[in-house]
Each structure stands twice: as structure tokens, then as C-alpha cells.
Amino acid sequence: CALRFTETARKRIVKAGGECLTFDKLALRSPLGKGTVLLRGPVKAREAERYFGKAPGVPGSHTKQRVRSKGRKFEKARGKRKSRGYKA
């Protein structure tokens, strides 16, 4: 059940033996919602969530660094890589 489906999503659902319903069709079929389960996608899947958490560089941290650019000169020197002297 969704507000809308993309064509590829619709094809995959039908191929797997399911059916695509909009909320109004679901309400007509089951007005009280019995026998229905509404699911939701992952809440923390957005790109911004990668930057939250323990500071980057701290042991055990998987937080993404906020870097101005991805070039050779930007945060790739000593202290960031084993091949450049040491890694903190």
C-alpha cells in the first residue's frame, strides 16, 4: 500500500505474487484495517545521518567526515592514512 508506485516497483511486486494498492483502495477493502500491516522504509537512511555520531577519527567511529573537497590536498595526509606516516 502506497500513495504511488514507480513502474519498476510495481513490476517487482507483481512478479513476486503481490499486488499494489493505494490507500483509498485499501480503505474500501478493509475499512477497519483488520488483517493489514503497514510497513515503512528505514528512517535513518538519509545521507545526513552518516555525519552524526562519534567524531570522525575516534576509534570505533563510522562517522563520515565533513570535507570541503575530495582532492589530493584535503584530509588525506599524515594522521589519516597508514601509508602517510601514521593513522590516528
Short mmCIF file of N, CA and C in Angstrom, two decimals:
data_model
loop_
_atom_site.label_atom_id
_atom_site.label_comp_id
_atom_site.label_asym_id
_atom_site.label_seq_id
_atom_site.Cartn_x
_atom_site.Cartn_y
_atom_site.Cartn_z
N CYS A 1 0.84 -1.17 0.00
CA CYS A 1 0.00 0.00 0.00
C CYS A 1 0.90 1.24 0.00
N ALA A 2 0.64 2.15 -0.92
CA ALA A 2 1.44 3.36 -1.01
C ALA A 2 0.63 4.45 -1.68
N LEU A 3 1.14 5.67 -1.63
CA LEU A 3 0.49 6.77 -2.33
C LEU A 3 0.66 6.60 -3.83
N ARG A 4 1.86 6.18 -4.25
CA ARG A 4 2.11 5.91 -5.67
C ARG A 4 3.23 4.89 -5.79
N PHE A 5 3.32 4.24 -6.93
CA PHE A 5 4.34 3.23 -7.20
C PHE A 5 5.08 3.61 -8.47
N THR A 6 6.38 3.37 -8.51
CA THR A 6 7.10 3.50 -9.77
C THR A 6 6.82 2.26 -10.60
N GLU A 7 7.08 2.35 -11.88
CA GLU A 7 6.79 1.21 -12.76
C GLU A 7 7.64 -0.01 -12.38
N THR A 8 8.92 0.23 -12.07
CA THR A 8 9.79 -0.91 -11.73
C THR A 8 9.36 -1.54 -10.41
N ALA A 9 8.94 -0.72 -9.44
CA ALA A 9 8.48 -1.25 -8.16
C ALA A 9 7.21 -2.07 -8.36
N ARG A 10 6.32 -1.56 -9.19
CA ARG A 10 5.08 -2.28 -9.47
C ARG A 10 5.37 -3.63 -10.12
N LYS A 11 6.29 -3.66 -11.08
CA LYS A 11 6.66 -4.91 -11.76
C LYS A 11 7.24 -5.92 -10.77
N ARG A 12 8.11 -5.45 -9.89
CA ARG A 12 8.73 -6.35 -8.91
C ARG A 12 7.72 -6.93 -7.94
N ILE A 13 6.78 -6.10 -7.51
CA ILE A 13 5.76 -6.56 -6.56
C ILE A 13 4.85 -7.60 -7.22
N VAL A 14 4.42 -7.32 -8.44
CA VAL A 14 3.53 -8.25 -9.15
C VAL A 14 4.26 -9.54 -9.48
N LYS A 15 5.53 -9.44 -9.86
CA LYS A 15 6.33 -10.64 -10.18
C LYS A 15 6.49 -11.54 -8.96
N ALA A 16 6.56 -10.93 -7.77
CA ALA A 16 6.71 -11.70 -6.53
C ALA A 16 5.38 -12.26 -6.03
N GLY A 17 4.29 -11.98 -6.76
CA GLY A 17 2.99 -12.52 -6.35
C GLY A 17 2.17 -11.58 -5.49
N GLY A 18 2.59 -10.34 -5.37
CA GLY A 18 1.84 -9.37 -4.57
C GLY A 18 0.95 -8.51 -5.43
N GLU A 19 0.32 -7.53 -4.81
CA GLU A 19 -0.49 -6.58 -5.56
C GLU A 19 -0.27 -5.18 -5.01
N CYS A 20 -0.45 -4.20 -5.86
CA CYS A 20 -0.22 -2.81 -5.49
C CYS A 20 -1.56 -2.14 -5.18
N LEU A 21 -1.69 -1.66 -3.97
CA LEU A 21 -2.91 -0.97 -3.54
C LEU A 21 -2.58 0.45 -3.13
N THR A 22 -3.48 1.36 -3.45
CA THR A 22 -3.36 2.71 -2.90
C THR A 22 -4.16 2.75 -1.60
N PHE A 23 -4.01 3.80 -0.83
CA PHE A 23 -4.66 3.86 0.49
C PHE A 23 -6.18 3.89 0.37
N ASP A 24 -6.71 4.53 -0.67
CA ASP A 24 -8.17 4.56 -0.81
C ASP A 24 -8.74 3.19 -1.14
N LYS A 25 -8.01 2.41 -1.96
CA LYS A 25 -8.47 1.05 -2.27
C LYS A 25 -8.36 0.14 -1.05
N LEU A 26 -7.31 0.34 -0.25
CA LEU A 26 -7.16 -0.44 0.98
C LEU A 26 -8.30 -0.12 1.96
N ALA A 27 -8.69 1.15 2.04
CA ALA A 27 -9.77 1.55 2.94
C ALA A 27 -11.10 0.96 2.50
N LEU A 28 -11.32 0.85 1.19
CA LEU A 28 -12.55 0.22 0.70
C LEU A 28 -12.57 -1.27 0.98
N ARG A 29 -11.42 -1.91 0.82
CA ARG A 29 -11.34 -3.35 1.01
C ARG A 29 -11.42 -3.74 2.48
N SER A 30 -10.74 -2.98 3.33
CA SER A 30 -10.70 -3.30 4.75
C SER A 30 -10.87 -2.01 5.55
N PRO A 31 -12.10 -1.58 5.79
CA PRO A 31 -12.32 -0.27 6.45
C PRO A 31 -11.76 -0.18 7.86
N LEU A 32 -11.75 -1.30 8.60
CA LEU A 32 -11.24 -1.26 9.97
C LEU A 32 -9.75 -1.59 10.05
N GLY A 33 -9.17 -2.01 8.94
CA GLY A 33 -7.75 -2.31 8.92
C GLY A 33 -7.40 -3.68 9.47
N LYS A 34 -8.39 -4.56 9.58
CA LYS A 34 -8.09 -5.90 10.09
C LYS A 34 -7.33 -6.71 9.05
N GLY A 35 -6.31 -7.42 9.51
CA GLY A 35 -5.51 -8.24 8.60
C GLY A 35 -4.56 -7.44 7.73
N THR A 36 -4.30 -6.20 8.11
CA THR A 36 -3.36 -5.39 7.34
C THR A 36 -2.18 -4.99 8.21
N VAL A 37 -1.03 -4.91 7.58
CA VAL A 37 0.18 -4.48 8.27
C VAL A 37 0.81 -3.38 7.42
N LEU A 38 0.98 -2.19 7.98
CA LEU A 38 1.59 -1.09 7.25
C LEU A 38 3.08 -1.03 7.61
N LEU A 39 3.91 -1.06 6.61
CA LEU A 39 5.36 -1.02 6.80
C LEU A 39 5.89 0.32 6.33
N ARG A 40 7.07 0.66 6.81
CA ARG A 40 7.69 1.92 6.46
C ARG A 40 9.16 1.67 6.19
N GLY A 41 9.75 2.41 5.31
CA GLY A 41 11.17 2.26 4.99
C GLY A 41 12.04 2.72 6.15
N PRO A 42 13.34 2.47 6.06
CA PRO A 42 14.25 2.86 7.13
C PRO A 42 14.27 4.38 7.34
N VAL A 43 14.13 4.80 8.59
CA VAL A 43 14.07 6.22 8.92
C VAL A 43 15.45 6.87 8.82
N LYS A 44 16.50 6.12 9.16
CA LYS A 44 17.85 6.69 9.18
C LYS A 44 18.59 6.43 7.88
N ALA A 45 17.89 6.32 6.78
CA ALA A 45 18.53 6.01 5.51
C ALA A 45 19.02 7.25 4.77
N ARG A 46 18.70 8.44 5.27
CA ARG A 46 19.08 9.64 4.53
C ARG A 46 20.58 9.93 4.67
N GLU A 47 21.12 10.63 3.70
CA GLU A 47 22.55 10.90 3.62
C GLU A 47 23.07 11.65 4.85
N ALA A 48 22.28 12.57 5.41
CA ALA A 48 22.73 13.39 6.52
C ALA A 48 23.04 12.55 7.76
N GLU A 49 22.41 11.39 7.91
CA GLU A 49 22.62 10.55 9.09
C GLU A 49 24.04 10.01 9.17
N ARG A 50 24.74 9.97 8.04
CA ARG A 50 26.11 9.44 8.03
C ARG A 50 27.07 10.33 8.79
N TYR A 51 26.71 11.60 8.94
CA TYR A 51 27.62 12.55 9.59
C TYR A 51 27.39 12.63 11.10
N PHE A 52 26.36 11.98 11.63
CA PHE A 52 26.05 12.05 13.05
C PHE A 52 26.74 10.91 13.79
N GLY A 53 27.04 11.13 15.07
CA GLY A 53 27.63 10.08 15.89
C GLY A 53 28.96 10.52 16.47
N LYS A 54 29.77 9.52 16.86
CA LYS A 54 31.09 9.82 17.41
C LYS A 54 31.92 10.56 16.38
N ALA A 55 32.83 11.39 16.85
CA ALA A 55 33.63 12.21 15.94
C ALA A 55 34.44 11.34 14.99
N PRO A 56 34.58 11.76 13.74
CA PRO A 56 35.41 11.00 12.81
C PRO A 56 36.86 10.99 13.27
N GLY A 57 37.51 9.85 13.18
CA GLY A 57 38.89 9.72 13.64
C GLY A 57 38.99 9.06 14.98
N VAL A 58 37.91 9.04 15.76
CA VAL A 58 37.89 8.37 17.06
C VAL A 58 37.80 6.86 16.80
N PRO A 59 38.53 6.04 17.55
CA PRO A 59 38.46 4.59 17.33
C PRO A 59 37.02 4.07 17.47
N GLY A 60 36.60 3.25 16.52
CA GLY A 60 35.26 2.68 16.55
C GLY A 60 34.20 3.56 15.93
N SER A 61 34.61 4.71 15.40
CA SER A 61 33.65 5.63 14.80
C SER A 61 33.49 5.30 13.32
N HIS A 62 32.25 5.31 12.84
CA HIS A 62 31.99 5.11 11.42
C HIS A 62 31.37 6.35 10.82
N THR A 63 31.59 7.48 11.51
CA THR A 63 31.01 8.75 11.07
C THR A 63 31.79 9.30 9.89
N LYS A 64 31.07 9.82 8.92
CA LYS A 64 31.69 10.38 7.73
C LYS A 64 32.23 11.78 8.03
N GLN A 65 33.39 12.09 7.46
CA GLN A 65 33.99 13.41 7.68
C GLN A 65 33.30 14.46 6.84
N ARG A 66 33.24 15.68 7.37
CA ARG A 66 32.76 16.80 6.56
C ARG A 66 34.00 17.40 5.90
N VAL A 67 34.17 17.14 4.64
CA VAL A 67 35.36 17.55 3.91
C VAL A 67 34.96 18.56 2.85
N ARG A 68 35.77 19.60 2.71
CA ARG A 68 35.45 20.67 1.75
C ARG A 68 35.49 20.14 0.32
N SER A 69 36.53 19.34 0.01
CA SER A 69 36.67 18.75 -1.31
C SER A 69 37.25 17.35 -1.15
N LYS A 70 37.25 16.58 -2.25
CA LYS A 70 37.76 15.21 -2.17
C LYS A 70 39.10 15.09 -2.86
N GLY A 71 39.82 16.20 -3.02
CA GLY A 71 41.06 16.18 -3.78
C GLY A 71 42.23 15.63 -2.98
N ARG A 72 43.41 15.70 -3.61
CA ARG A 72 44.65 15.18 -3.04
C ARG A 72 45.04 15.90 -1.75
N LYS A 73 44.77 17.20 -1.67
CA LYS A 73 45.26 18.01 -0.56
C LYS A 73 44.33 17.99 0.66
N PHE A 74 43.14 17.43 0.54
CA PHE A 74 42.14 17.61 1.58
C PHE A 74 41.99 16.36 2.44
N GLU A 75 42.52 16.43 3.67
CA GLU A 75 42.37 15.40 4.70
C GLU A 75 42.78 14.01 4.22
N LYS A 76 43.92 13.95 3.54
CA LYS A 76 44.46 12.67 3.13
C LYS A 76 45.93 12.54 3.56
N ALA A 77 46.40 13.44 4.40
CA ALA A 77 47.81 13.49 4.75
C ALA A 77 48.10 12.69 6.02
N ARG A 78 49.17 13.07 6.76
CA ARG A 78 49.60 12.34 7.95
C ARG A 78 48.49 12.31 8.99
N GLY A 79 48.35 11.17 9.64
CA GLY A 79 47.34 11.03 10.67
C GLY A 79 46.02 10.49 10.14
N LYS A 80 45.85 10.50 8.84
CA LYS A 80 44.61 10.00 8.24
C LYS A 80 44.81 8.65 7.55
N ARG A 81 46.07 8.36 7.13
CA ARG A 81 46.34 7.15 6.38
C ARG A 81 47.61 6.47 6.86
N LYS A 82 47.60 5.14 6.93
CA LYS A 82 48.80 4.38 7.33
C LYS A 82 49.96 4.64 6.39
N SER A 83 49.66 4.79 5.11
CA SER A 83 50.71 4.95 4.12
C SER A 83 51.37 6.32 4.17
N ARG A 84 50.87 7.22 5.00
CA ARG A 84 51.44 8.57 5.11
C ARG A 84 52.00 8.81 6.52
N GLY A 85 52.74 7.85 7.04
CA GLY A 85 53.38 8.04 8.34
C GLY A 85 52.69 7.31 9.46
N TYR A 86 51.47 7.68 9.80
CA TYR A 86 50.72 7.01 10.86
C TYR A 86 49.22 7.27 10.67
N LYS A 87 48.45 6.47 11.32
CA LYS A 87 46.99 6.67 11.28
C LYS A 87 46.51 6.79 12.72
N ALA A 88 45.81 7.88 13.04
CA ALA A 88 45.33 8.12 14.40
C ALA A 88 44.12 7.24 14.70
#
